mmCIF file of N, CA and C in Angstrom:
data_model
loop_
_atom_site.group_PDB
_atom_site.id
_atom_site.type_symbol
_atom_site.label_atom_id
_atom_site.label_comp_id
_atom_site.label_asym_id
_atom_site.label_seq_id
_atom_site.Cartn_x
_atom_site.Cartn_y
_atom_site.Cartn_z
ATOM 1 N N UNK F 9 80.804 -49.514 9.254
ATOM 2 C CA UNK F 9 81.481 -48.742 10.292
ATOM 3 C C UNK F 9 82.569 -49.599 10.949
ATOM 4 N N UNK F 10 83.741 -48.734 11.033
ATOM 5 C CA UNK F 10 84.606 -49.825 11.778
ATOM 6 C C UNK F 10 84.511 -49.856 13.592
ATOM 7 N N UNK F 11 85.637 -51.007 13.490
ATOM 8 C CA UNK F 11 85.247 -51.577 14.863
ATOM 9 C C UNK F 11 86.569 -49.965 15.668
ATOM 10 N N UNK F 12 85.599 -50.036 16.840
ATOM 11 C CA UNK F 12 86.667 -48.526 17.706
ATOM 12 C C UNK F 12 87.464 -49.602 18.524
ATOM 13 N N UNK F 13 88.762 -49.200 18.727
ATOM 14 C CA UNK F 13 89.676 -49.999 19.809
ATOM 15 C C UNK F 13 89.582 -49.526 21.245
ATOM 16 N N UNK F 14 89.432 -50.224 22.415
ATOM 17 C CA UNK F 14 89.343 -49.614 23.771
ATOM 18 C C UNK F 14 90.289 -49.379 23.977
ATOM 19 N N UNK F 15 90.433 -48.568 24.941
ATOM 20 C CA UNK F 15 92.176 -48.202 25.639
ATOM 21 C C UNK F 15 92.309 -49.167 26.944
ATOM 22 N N UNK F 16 93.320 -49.853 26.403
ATOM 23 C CA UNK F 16 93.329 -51.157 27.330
ATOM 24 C C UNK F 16 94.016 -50.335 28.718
ATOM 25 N N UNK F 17 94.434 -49.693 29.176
ATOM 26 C CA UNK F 17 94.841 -49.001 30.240
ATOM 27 C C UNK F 17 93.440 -48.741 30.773
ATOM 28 N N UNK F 18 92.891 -48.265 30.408
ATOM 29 C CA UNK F 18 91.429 -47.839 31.431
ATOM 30 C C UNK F 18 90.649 -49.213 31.513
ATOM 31 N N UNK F 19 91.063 -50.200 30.355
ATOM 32 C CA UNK F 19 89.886 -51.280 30.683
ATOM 33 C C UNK F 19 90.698 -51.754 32.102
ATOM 34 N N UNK F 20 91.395 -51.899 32.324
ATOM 35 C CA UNK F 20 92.301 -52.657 33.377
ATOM 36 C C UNK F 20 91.917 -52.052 35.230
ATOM 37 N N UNK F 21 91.395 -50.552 34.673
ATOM 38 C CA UNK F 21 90.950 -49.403 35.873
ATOM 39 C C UNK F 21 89.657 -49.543 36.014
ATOM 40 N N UNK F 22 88.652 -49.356 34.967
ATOM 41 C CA UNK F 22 87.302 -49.501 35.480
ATOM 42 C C UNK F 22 86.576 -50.627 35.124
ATOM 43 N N UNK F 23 85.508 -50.471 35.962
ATOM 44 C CA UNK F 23 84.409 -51.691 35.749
ATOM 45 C C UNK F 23 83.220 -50.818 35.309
ATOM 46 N N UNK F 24 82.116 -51.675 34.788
ATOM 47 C CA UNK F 24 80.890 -51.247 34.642
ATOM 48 C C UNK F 24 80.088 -52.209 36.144
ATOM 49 N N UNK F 25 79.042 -51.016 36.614
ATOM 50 C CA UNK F 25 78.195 -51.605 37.542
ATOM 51 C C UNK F 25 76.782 -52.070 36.706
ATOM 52 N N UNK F 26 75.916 -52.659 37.743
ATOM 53 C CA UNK F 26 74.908 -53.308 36.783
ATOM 54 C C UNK F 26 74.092 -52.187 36.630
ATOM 55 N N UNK F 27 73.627 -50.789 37.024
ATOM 56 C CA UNK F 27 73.092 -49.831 36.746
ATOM 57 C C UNK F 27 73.768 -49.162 35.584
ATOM 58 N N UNK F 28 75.094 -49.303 35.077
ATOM 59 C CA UNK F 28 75.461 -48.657 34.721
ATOM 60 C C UNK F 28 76.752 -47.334 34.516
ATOM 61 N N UNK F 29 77.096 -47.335 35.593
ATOM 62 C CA UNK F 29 78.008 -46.958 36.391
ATOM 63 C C UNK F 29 79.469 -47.005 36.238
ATOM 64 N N UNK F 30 80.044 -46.293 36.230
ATOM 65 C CA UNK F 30 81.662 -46.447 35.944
ATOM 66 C C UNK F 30 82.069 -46.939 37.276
ATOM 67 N N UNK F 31 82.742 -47.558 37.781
ATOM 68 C CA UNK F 31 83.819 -47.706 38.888
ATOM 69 C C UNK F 31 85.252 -47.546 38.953
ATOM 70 N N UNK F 32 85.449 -47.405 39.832
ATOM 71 C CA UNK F 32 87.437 -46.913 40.028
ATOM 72 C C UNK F 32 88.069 -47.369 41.584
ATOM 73 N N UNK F 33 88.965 -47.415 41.162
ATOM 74 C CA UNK F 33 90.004 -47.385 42.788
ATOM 75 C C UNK F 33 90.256 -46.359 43.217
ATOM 76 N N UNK F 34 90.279 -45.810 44.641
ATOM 77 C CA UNK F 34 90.361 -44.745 44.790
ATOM 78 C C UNK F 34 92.270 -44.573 44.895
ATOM 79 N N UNK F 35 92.584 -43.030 44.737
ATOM 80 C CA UNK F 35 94.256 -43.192 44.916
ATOM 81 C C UNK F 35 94.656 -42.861 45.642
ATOM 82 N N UNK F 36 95.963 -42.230 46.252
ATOM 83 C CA UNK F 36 96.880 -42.259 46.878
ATOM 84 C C UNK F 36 97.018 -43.484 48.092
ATOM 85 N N UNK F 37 96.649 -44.864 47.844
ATOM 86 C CA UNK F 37 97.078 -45.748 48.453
ATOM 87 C C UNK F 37 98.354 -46.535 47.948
ATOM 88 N N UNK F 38 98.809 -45.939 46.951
ATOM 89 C CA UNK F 38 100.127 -47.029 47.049
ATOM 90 C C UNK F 38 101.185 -46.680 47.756
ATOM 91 N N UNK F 39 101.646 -45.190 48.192
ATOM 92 C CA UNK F 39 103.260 -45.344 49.054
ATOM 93 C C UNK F 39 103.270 -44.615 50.076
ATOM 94 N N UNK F 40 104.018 -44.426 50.853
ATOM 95 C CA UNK F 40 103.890 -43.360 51.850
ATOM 96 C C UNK F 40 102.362 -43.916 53.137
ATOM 97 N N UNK F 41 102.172 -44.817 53.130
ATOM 98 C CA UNK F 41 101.304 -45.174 53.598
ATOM 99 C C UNK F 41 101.435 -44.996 55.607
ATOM 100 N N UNK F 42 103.051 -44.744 56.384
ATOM 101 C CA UNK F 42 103.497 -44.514 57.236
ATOM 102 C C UNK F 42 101.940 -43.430 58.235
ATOM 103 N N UNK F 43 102.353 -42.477 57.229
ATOM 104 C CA UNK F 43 101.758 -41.248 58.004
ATOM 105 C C UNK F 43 100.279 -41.130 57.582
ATOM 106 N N UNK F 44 99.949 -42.196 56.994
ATOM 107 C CA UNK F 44 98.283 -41.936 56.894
ATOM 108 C C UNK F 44 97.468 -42.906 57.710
ATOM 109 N N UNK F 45 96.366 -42.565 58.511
ATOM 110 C CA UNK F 45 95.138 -43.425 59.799
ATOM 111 C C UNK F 45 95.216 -44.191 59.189
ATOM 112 N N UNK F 46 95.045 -44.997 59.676
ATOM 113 C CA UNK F 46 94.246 -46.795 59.743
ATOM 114 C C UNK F 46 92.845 -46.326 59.313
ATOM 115 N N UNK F 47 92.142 -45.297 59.496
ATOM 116 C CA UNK F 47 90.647 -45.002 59.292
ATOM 117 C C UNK F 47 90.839 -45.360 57.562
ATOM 118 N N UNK F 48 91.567 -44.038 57.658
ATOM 119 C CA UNK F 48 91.660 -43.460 56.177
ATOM 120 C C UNK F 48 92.321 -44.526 55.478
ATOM 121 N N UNK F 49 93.441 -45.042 55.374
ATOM 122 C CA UNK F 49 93.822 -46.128 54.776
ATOM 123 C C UNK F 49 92.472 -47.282 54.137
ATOM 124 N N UNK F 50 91.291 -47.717 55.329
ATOM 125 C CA UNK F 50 90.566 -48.519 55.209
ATOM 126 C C UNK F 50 89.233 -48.179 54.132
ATOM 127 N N UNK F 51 89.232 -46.375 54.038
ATOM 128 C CA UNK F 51 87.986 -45.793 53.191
ATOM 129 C C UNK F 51 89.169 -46.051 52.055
ATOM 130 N N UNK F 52 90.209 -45.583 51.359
ATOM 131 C CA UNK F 52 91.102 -46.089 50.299
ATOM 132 C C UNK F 52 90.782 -47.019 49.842
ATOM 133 N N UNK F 53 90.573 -48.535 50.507
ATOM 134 C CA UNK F 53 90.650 -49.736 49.696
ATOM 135 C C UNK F 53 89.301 -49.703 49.244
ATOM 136 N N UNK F 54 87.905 -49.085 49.019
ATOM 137 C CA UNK F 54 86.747 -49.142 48.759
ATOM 138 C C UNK F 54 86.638 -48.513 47.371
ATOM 139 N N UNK F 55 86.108 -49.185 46.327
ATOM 140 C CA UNK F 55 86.006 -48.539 44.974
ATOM 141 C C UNK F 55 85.156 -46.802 45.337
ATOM 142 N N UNK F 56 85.153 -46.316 44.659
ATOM 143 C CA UNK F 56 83.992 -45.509 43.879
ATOM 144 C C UNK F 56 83.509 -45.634 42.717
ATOM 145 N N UNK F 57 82.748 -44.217 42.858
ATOM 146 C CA UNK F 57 81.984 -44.657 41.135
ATOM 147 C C UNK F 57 82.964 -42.973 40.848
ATOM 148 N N UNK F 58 83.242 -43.065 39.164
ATOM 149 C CA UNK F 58 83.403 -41.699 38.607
ATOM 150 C C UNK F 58 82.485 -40.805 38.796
ATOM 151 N N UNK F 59 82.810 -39.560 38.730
ATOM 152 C CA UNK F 59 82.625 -38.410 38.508
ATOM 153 C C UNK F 59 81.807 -37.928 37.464
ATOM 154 N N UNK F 60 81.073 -37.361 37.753
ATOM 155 C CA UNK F 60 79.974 -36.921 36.511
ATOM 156 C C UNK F 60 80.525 -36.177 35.430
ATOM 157 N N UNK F 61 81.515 -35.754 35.589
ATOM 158 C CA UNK F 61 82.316 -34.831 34.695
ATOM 159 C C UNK F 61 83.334 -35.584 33.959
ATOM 160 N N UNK F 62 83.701 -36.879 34.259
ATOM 161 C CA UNK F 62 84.974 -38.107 33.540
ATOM 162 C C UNK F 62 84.256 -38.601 32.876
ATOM 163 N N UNK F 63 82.607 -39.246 32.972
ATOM 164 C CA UNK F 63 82.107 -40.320 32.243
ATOM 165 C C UNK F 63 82.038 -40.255 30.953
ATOM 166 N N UNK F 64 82.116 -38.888 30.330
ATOM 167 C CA UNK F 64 82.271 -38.927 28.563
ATOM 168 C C UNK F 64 83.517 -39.517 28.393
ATOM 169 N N UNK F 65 84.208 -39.182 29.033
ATOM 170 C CA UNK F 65 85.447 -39.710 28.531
ATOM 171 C C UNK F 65 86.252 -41.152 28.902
ATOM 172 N N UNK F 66 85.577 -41.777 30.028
ATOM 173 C CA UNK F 66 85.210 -43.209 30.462
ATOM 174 C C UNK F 66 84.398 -43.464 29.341
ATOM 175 N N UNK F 67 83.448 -43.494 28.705
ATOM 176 C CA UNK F 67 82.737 -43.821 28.379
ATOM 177 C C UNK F 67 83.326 -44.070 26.726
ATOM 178 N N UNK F 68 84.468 -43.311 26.471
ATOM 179 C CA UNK F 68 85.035 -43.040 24.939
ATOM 180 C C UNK F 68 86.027 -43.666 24.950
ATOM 181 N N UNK F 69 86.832 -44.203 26.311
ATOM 182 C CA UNK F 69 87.899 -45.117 26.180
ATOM 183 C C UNK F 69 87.419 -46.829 25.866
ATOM 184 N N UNK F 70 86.344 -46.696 26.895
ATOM 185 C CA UNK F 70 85.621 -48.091 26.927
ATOM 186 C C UNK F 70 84.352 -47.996 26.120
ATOM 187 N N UNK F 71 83.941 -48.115 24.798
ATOM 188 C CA UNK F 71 83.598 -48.061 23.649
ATOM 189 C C UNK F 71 82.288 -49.234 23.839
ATOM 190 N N UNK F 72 82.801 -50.451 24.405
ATOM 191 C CA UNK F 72 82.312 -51.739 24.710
ATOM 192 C C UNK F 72 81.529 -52.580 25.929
ATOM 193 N N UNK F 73 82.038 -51.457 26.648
ATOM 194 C CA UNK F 73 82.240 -51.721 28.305
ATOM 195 C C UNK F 73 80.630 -51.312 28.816
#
């Protein structure tokens, strides 16, 4: 069987947690940052985990991961 190639774009986006877990950055923090709270700005910089509905396909980019 051959070897599958990862999609180096998503390896660069997610992590694996030690359960298992996909992780991500959350978005709209890069521009426009003027008109958005200090609250909200500060929940932004905090990963999440994916979506129960992405992980097949997290899971098909990162082959290895």
């Amino acid at each position: 069987m051959p070897k599958i190639k990862t999609n180096r774009a998503a390896a660069k986006r997610f992590k694996r947690t030690g359960t298992g877990k996909f992780v991500r950055a959350r978005a709209f923090k890069s521009h426009i940052l003027t008109k958005k709270g200090r609250q909200r700005k500060r929940r932004l910089r905090q990963s999440t985990v994916v979506d129960a509905v992405n992980v097949s396909a997290v899971r098909r980019m990162l082959p290895y991961l």
